[in-house]
Coordinates of C-alpha atoms and ligand atoms in Angstrom, one line a residue:
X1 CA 82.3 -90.7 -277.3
X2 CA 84.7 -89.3 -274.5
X3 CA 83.6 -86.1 -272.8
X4 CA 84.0 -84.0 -269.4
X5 CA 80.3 -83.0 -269.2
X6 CA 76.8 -85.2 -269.7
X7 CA 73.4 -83.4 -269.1
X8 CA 70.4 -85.6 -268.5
X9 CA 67.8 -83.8 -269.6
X10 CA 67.5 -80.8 -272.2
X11 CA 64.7 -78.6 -270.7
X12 CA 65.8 -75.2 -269.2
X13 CA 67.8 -76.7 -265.9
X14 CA 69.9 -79.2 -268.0
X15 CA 70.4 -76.2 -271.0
X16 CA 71.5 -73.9 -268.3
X17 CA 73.9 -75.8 -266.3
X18 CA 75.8 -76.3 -269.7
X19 CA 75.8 -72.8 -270.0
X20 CA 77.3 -72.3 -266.8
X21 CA 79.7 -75.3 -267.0
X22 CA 81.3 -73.5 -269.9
X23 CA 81.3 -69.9 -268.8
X24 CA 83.8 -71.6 -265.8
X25 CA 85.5 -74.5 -268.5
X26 CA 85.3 -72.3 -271.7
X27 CA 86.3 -74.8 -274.6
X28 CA 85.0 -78.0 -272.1
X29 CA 83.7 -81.3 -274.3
X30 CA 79.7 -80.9 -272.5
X31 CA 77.1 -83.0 -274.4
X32 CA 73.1 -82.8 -273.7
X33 CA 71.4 -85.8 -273.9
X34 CA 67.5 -85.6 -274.5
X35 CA 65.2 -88.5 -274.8
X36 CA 62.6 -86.8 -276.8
X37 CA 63.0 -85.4 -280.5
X38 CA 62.2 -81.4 -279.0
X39 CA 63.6 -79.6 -276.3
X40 CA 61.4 -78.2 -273.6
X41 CA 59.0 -80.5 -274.1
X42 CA 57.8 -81.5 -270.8
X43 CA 58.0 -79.2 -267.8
X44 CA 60.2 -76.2 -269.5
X45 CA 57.7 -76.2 -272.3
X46 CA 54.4 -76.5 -270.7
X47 CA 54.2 -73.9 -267.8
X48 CA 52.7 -70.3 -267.1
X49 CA 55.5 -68.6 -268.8
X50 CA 55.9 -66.5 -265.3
X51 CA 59.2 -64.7 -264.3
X52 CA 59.1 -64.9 -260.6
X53 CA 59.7 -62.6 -258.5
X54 CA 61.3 -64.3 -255.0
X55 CA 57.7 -63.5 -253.3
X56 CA 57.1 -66.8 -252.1
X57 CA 60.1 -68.1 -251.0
X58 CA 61.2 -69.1 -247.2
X59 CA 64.3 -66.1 -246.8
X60 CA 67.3 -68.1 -246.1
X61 CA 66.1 -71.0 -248.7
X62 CA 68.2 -72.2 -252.1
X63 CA 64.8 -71.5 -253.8
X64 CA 64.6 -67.7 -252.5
X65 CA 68.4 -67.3 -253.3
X66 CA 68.4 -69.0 -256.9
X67 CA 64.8 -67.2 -257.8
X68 CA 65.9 -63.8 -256.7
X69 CA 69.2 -63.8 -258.8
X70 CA 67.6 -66.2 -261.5
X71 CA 64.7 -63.6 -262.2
X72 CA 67.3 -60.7 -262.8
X73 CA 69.6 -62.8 -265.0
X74 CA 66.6 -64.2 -266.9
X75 CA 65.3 -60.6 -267.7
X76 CA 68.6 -60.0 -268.7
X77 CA 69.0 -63.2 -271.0
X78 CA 65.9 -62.3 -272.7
X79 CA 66.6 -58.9 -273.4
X80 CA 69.8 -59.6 -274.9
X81 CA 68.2 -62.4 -277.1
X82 CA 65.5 -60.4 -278.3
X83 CA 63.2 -62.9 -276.8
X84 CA 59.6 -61.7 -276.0
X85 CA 59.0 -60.3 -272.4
X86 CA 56.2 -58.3 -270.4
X87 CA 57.8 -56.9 -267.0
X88 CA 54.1 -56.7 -266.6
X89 CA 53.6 -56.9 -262.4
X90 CA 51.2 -59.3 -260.6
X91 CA 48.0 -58.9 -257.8
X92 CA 48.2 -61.7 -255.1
X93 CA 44.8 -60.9 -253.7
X94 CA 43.1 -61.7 -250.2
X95 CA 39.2 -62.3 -251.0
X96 CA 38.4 -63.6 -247.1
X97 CA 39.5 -61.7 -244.1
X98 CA 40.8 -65.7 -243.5
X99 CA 43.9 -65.3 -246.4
X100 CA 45.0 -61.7 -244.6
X101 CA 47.4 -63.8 -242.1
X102 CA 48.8 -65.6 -245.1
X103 CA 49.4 -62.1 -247.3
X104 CA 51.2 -61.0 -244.4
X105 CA 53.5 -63.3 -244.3
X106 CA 54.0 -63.0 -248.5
X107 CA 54.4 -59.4 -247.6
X108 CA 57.5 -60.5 -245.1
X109 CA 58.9 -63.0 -247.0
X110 CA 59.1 -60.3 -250.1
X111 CA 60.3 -57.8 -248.0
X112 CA 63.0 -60.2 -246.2
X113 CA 63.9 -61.4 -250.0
X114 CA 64.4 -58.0 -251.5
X115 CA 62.3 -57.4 -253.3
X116 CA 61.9 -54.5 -255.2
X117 CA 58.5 -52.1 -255.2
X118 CA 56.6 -54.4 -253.3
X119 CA 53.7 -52.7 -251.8
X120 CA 50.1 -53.9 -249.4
X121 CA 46.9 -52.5 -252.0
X122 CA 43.8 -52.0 -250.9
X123 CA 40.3 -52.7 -252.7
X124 CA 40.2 -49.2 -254.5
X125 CA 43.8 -49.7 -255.8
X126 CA 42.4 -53.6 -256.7
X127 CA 40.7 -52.8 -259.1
X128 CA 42.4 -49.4 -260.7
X129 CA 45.8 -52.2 -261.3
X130 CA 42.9 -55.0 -262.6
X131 CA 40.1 -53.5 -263.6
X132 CA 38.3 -57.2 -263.6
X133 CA 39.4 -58.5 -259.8
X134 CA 38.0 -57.4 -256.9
X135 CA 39.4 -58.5 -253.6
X136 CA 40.0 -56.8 -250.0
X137 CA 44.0 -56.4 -249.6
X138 CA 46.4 -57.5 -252.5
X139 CA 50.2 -57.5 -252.8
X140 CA 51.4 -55.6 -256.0
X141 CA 54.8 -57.3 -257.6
X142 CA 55.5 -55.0 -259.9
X143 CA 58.8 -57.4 -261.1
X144 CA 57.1 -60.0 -262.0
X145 CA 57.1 -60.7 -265.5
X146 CA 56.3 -62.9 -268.8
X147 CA 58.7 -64.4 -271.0
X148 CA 58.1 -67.5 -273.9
X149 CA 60.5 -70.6 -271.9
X150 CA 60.5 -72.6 -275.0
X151 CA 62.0 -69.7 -276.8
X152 CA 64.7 -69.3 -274.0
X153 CA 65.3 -73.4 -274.3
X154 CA 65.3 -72.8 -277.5
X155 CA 68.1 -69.7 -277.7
X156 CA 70.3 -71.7 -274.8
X157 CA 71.0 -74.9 -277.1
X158 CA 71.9 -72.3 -280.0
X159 CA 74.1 -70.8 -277.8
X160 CA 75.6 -74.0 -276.6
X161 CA 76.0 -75.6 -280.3
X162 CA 78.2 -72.2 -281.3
X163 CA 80.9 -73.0 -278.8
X164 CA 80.9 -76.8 -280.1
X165 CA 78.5 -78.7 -277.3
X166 CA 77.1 -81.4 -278.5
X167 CA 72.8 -81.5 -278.1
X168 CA 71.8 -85.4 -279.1
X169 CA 67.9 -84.8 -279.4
X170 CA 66.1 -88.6 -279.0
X171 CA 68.6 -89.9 -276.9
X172 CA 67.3 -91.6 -273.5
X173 CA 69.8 -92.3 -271.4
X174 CA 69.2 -95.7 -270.0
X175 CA 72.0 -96.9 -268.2
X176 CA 75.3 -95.3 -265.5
X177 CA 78.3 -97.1 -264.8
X178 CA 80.5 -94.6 -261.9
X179 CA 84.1 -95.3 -261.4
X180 CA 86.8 -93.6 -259.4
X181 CA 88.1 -91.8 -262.2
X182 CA 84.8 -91.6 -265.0
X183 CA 81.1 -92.0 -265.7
X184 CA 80.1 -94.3 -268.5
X185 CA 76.9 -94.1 -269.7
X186 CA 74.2 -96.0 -272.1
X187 CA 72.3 -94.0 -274.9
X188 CA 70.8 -95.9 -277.6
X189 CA 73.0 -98.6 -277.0
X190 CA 76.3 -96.9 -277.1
X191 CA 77.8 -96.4 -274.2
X192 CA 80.4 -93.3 -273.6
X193 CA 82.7 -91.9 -271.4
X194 CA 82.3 -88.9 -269.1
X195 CA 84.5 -86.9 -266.3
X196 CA 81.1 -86.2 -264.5
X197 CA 77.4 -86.5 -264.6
X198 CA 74.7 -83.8 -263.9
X199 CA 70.9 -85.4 -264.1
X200 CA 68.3 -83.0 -265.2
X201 CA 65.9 -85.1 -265.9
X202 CA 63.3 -83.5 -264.5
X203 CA 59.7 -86.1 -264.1
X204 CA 62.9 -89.2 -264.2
X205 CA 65.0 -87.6 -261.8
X206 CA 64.8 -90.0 -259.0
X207 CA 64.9 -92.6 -261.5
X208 CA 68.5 -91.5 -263.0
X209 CA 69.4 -91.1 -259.7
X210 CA 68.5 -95.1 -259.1
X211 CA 70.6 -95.6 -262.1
X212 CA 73.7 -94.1 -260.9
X213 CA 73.9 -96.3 -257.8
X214 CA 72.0 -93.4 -255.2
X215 CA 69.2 -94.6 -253.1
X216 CA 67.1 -90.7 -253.2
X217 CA 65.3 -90.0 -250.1
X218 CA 62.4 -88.2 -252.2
X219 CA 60.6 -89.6 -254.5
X220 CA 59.0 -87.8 -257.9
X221 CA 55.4 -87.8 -257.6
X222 CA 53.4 -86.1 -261.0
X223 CA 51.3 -83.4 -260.4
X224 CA 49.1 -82.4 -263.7
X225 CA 48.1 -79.1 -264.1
X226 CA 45.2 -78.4 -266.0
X227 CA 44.7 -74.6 -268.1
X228 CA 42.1 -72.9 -269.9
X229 CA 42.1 -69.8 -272.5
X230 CA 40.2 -67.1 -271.4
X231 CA 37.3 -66.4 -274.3
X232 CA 35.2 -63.2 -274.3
X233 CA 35.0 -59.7 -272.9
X234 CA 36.9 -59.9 -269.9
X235 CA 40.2 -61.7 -272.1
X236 CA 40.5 -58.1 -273.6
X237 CA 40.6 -56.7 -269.9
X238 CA 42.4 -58.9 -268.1
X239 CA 45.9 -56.9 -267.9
X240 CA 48.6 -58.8 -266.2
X241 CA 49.0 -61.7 -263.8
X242 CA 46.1 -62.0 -260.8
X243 CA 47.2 -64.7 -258.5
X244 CA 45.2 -65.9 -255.0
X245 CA 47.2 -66.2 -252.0
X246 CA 48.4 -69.8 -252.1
X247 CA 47.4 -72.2 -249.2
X248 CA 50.6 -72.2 -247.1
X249 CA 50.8 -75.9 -246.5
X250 CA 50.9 -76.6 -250.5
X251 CA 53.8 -75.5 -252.7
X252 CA 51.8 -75.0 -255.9
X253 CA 50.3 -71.1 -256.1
X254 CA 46.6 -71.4 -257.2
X255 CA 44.6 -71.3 -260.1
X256 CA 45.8 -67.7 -261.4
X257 CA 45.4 -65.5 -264.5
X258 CA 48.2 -64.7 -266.7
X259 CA 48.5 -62.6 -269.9
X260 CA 51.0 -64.2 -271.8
X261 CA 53.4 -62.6 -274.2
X262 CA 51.8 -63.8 -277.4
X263 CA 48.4 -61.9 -275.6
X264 CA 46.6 -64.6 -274.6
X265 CA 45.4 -64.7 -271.0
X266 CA 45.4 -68.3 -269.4
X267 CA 43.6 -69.6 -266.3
X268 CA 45.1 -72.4 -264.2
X269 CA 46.6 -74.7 -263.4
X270 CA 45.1 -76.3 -261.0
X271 CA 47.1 -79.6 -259.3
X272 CA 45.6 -82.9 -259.7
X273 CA 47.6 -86.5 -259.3
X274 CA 48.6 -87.4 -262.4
X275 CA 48.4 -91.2 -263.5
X276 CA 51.7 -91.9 -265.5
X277 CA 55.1 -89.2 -265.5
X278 CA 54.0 -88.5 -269.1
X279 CA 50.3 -88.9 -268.7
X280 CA 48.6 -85.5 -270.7
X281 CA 45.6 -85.8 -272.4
X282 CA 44.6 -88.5 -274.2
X283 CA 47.5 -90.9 -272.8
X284 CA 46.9 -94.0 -270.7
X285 CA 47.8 -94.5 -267.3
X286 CA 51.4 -95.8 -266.8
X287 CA 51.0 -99.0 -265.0
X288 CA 55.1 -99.3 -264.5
X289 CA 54.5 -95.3 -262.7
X290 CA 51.3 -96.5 -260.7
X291 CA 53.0 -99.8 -259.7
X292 CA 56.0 -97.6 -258.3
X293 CA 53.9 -95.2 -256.6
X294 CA 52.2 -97.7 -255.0
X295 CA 55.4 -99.1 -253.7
X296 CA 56.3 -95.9 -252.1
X297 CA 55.0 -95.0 -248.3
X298 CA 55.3 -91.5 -248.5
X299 CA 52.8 -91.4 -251.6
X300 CA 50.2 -93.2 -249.4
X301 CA 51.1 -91.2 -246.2
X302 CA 50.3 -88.2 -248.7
X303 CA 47.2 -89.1 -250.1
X304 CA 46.1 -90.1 -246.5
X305 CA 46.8 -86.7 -245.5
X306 CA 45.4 -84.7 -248.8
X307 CA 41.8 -86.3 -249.0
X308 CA 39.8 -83.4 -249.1
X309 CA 42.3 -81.1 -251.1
X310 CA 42.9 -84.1 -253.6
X311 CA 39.0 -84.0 -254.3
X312 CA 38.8 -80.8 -254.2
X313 CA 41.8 -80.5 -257.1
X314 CA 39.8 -83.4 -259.0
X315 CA 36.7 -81.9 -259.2
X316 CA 38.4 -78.6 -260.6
X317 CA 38.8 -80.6 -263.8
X318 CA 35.2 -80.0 -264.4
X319 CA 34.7 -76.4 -266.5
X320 CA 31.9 -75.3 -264.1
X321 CA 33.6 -76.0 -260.7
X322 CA 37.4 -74.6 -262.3
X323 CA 35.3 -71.1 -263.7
X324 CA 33.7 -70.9 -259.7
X325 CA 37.6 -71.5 -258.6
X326 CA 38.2 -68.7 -260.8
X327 CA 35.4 -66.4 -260.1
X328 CA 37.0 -66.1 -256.3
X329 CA 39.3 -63.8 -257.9
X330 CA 37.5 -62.5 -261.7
X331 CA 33.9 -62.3 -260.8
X332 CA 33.1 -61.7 -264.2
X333 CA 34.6 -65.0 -265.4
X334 CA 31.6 -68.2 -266.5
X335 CA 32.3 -71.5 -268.0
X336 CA 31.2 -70.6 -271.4
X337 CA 34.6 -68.3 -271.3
X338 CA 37.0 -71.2 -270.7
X339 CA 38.2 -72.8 -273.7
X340 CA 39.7 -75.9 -272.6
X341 CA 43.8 -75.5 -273.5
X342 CA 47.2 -78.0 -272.9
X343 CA 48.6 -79.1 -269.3
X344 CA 51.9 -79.3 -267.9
X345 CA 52.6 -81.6 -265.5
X346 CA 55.0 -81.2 -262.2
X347 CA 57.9 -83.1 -261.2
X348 CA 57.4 -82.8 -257.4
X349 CA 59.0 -84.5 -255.0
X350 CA 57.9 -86.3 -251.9
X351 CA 59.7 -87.5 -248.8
X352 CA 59.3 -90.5 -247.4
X353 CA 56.9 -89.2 -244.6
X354 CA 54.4 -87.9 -247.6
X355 CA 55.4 -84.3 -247.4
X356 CA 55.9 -82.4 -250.3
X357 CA 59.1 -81.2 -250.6
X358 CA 59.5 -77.6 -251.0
X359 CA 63.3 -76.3 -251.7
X360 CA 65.3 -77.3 -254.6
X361 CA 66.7 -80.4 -253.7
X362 CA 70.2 -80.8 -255.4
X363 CA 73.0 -83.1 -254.4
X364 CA 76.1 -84.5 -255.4
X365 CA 77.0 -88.3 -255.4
X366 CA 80.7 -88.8 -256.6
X367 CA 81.4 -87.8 -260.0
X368 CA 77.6 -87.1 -260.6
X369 CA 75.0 -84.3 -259.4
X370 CA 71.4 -85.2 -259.3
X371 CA 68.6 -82.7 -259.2
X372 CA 66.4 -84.3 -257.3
X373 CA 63.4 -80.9 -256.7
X374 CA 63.2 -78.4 -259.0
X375 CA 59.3 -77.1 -259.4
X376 CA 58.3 -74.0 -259.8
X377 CA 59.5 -71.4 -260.2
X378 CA 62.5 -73.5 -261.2
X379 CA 61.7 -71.8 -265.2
X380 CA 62.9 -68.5 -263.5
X381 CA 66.0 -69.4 -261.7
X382 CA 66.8 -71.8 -264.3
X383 CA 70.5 -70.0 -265.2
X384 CA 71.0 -69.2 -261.7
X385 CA 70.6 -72.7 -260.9
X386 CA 72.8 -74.0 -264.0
X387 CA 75.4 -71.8 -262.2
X388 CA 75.0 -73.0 -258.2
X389 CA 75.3 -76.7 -260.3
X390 CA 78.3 -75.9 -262.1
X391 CA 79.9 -74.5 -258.7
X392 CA 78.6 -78.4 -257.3
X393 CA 80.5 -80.1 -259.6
X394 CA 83.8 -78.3 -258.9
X395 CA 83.0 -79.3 -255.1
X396 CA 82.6 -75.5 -254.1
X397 CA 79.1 -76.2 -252.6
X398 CA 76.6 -78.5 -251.8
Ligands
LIG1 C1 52.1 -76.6 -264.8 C2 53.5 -75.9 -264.5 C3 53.5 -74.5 -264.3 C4 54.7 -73.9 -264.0 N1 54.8 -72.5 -264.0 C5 56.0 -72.0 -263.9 C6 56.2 -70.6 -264.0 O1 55.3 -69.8 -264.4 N2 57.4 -70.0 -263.8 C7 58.5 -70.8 -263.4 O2 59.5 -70.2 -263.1 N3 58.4 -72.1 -263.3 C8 57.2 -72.7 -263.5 N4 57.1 -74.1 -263.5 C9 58.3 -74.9 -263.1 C10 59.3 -75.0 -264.3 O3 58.6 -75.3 -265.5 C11 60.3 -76.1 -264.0 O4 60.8 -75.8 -262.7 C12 61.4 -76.2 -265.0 O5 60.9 -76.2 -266.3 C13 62.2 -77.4 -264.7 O6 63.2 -77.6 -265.7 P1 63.9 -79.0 -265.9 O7 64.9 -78.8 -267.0 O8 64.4 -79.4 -264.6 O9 62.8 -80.0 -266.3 P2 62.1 -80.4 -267.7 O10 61.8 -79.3 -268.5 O11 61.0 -81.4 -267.4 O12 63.3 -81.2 -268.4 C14 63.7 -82.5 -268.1 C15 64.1 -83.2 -269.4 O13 64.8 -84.4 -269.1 C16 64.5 -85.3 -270.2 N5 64.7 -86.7 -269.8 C17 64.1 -87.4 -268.8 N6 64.6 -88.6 -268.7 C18 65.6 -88.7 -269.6 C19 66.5 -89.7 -270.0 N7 66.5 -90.9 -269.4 N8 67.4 -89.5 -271.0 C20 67.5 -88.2 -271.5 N9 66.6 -87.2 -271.2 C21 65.7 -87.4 -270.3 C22 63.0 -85.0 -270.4 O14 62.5 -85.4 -271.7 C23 62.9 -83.5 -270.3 O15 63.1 -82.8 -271.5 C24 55.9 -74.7 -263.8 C25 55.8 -76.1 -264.0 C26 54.6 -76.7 -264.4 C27 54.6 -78.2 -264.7

């Protein structure tokens, strides 16, 4: 097979940046190539289902630029497609004078990101917005949303197989070859022909990346994040999203509440090391992922640094200390109210001095682009980032 385009990876970054390769190439020869028999079906399939807002973000960052214009374009997507969507608002709320510092700066950020509606609440308005939380300030998104990702995944590939792109479901791609002039690359023992490259391989990222000849300077290190159903009384009253302001020197937001589009309301996830790229429940450790880990310095300069919010994270994975996590926010909520439910786990990356790497990390290497960082809330900017990609590979931007 002879092509212009190969995507690694068919979750919501890879489905997207064919998208945007043919909105500028209408006609191009892209094919997707997905090792497992589904789309979506790690990170793109297993998240909070959240439409981000831009709240978070440093102002001046590709992640605060791509989630800003990602959010809009996604509600639009989704309206058009007739997929499910809440524009259902979120509470980031303050429970210790401690976290007012840290709302502030949410409030800034927001504010410096544009976004629209935001607005400091107080305990009274807590409370009328979410009858269940209580807290003492809150920020009030009222654009932040709830859509179904697989559905989108699932809507792109359509999409993409009615203008002719080719979608080769159980395909791992296992080996790049980069000339001066083409890509070659192994799947299933074939190999084919390609002008360029672009590696969405999300959890193997850094791993393609090694393939194609590039020596990354982060490294992928998988963070599992646990969720529970909320049961009983308070699942009826739980209205939107209630989020706790996130601790500033971590990229992942807190255990949170979120009322998803099919109704249910979900607690978590919470962020514990995972043992294997691929280890969910019930799965072994991956001695080949523990082995490179333990190769890497900036995992152990990470963990060296983490102790205390690593055991912390651990011990969330029991019901009772994850429903006290929980309770900061929803006093209401007890154990018996979480029903244990599925886990997504994080592609993050970490630099070689063990910090977590924050920004979307995506760089080009000849004929091939690599994204090398693209956590949350890389669901939301997902089409905005298929186009900043596409704009990559016609040497426009870094
Ligand atoms: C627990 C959790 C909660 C999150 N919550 C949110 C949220 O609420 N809102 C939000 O905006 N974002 C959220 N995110 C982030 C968001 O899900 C990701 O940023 C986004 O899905 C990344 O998409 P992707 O296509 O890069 O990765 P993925 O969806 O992981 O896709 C990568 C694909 O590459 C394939 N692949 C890997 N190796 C190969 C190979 N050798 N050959 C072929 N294919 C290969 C994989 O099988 C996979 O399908 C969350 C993530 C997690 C894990």
């Amino acid at each position: 097979m002879t092509g212009e385009l190969a995507v690694v990876g068919g979750g919501l970054i890879g489905l997207a940046t064919a998208r945007a390769y043919l909105e500028e190439r209408p006609g191009a020869d892209v094919v997707v190539f997905e090792k497992e028999p589904r789309l979506a079906t790690h990170q793109s399939g297993n998240n909070s289902g959240v439409i981000h807002s831009g709240l978070y973000y440093r102002p001046g960052s590709l992640k605060a630029e791509l989630a800003v214009a990602g959010a809009e374009e996604m509600y639009r997507f989704v309206e058009e497609e007739q997929i499910p969507f809440d524009r259902s608002g979120k509470l980031v709320v303050a429970v210790t004078e401690r976290e007012l510092p840290a709302l502030e700066e949410l409030e800034r950020r927001g504010n410096a990101n544009g976004l629209i509606g935001l607005r400091r609440i107080g305990p009274e308005e807590i409370t009328e917005i979410e009858p269940t939380a209580t807290g003492i300030a809150a920020l009030h998104v009222p654009d932040a949303g709830v859509t179904d990702y697989v559905a989108v995944a699932e809507r792109l590939a359509a999409r993409l197989q009615e203008q002719d792109v080719v979608i080769r479901r159980g395909s791992p791609l296992t080996a790049i070859r980069e000339t001066s002039d083409h890509v070659e690359v192994v799947v299933g023992g074939e190999t084919h022909r390609f002008r360029n490259l672009v590696n969405c391989a999300g959890l193997h990222s850094d791993r393609i990346a090694a393939l194609g000849g590039i020596r990354p300077e982060v490294r992928i290190v998988p963070f599992r994040g646990e969720y529970f159903t909320l049961t009983g009384p308070l699942a009826e009253r739980v209205r939107a999203s209630i989020y706790p302001v996130p601790d500033p020197r971590y990229p992942f937001l807190g255990v949170h509440f979120t009322r998803a589009v099919d109704g249910s309301v979900h607690v978590g996830p919470n962020a514990v090391l995972a043992l294997g790229r691929e280890q969910y429940r019930g799965r072994p450790p991956s001695l080949r992922d523990l082995w490179e880990m333990a190769r890497f310095g900036g995992f152990w300069r990470l963990a060296a640094a983490n102790v205390p919010a690593g055991a912390r994270e651990m011990a969330s994975r029991w019901r009772r200390l994850y429903a006290r996590q929980a309770r900061r926010l929803v006093p209401g909520v007890r154990a018996g109210h979480l029903a244990r439910g599925r886990a997504g786990i994080r592609a993050q990356a970490v630099d070689r001095y063990g910090k977590l790497v924050d920004d979307f990390v995506i760089e080009r290497s000849g004929r091939s682009v690599h994204v090398l960082n693209a956590p949350s809330p890389g669901a939301t900017a997902s089409l905005a980032i298929g186009r900043h990609i596409a704009k990559v590979i016609a040497g426009g931007t870094r």
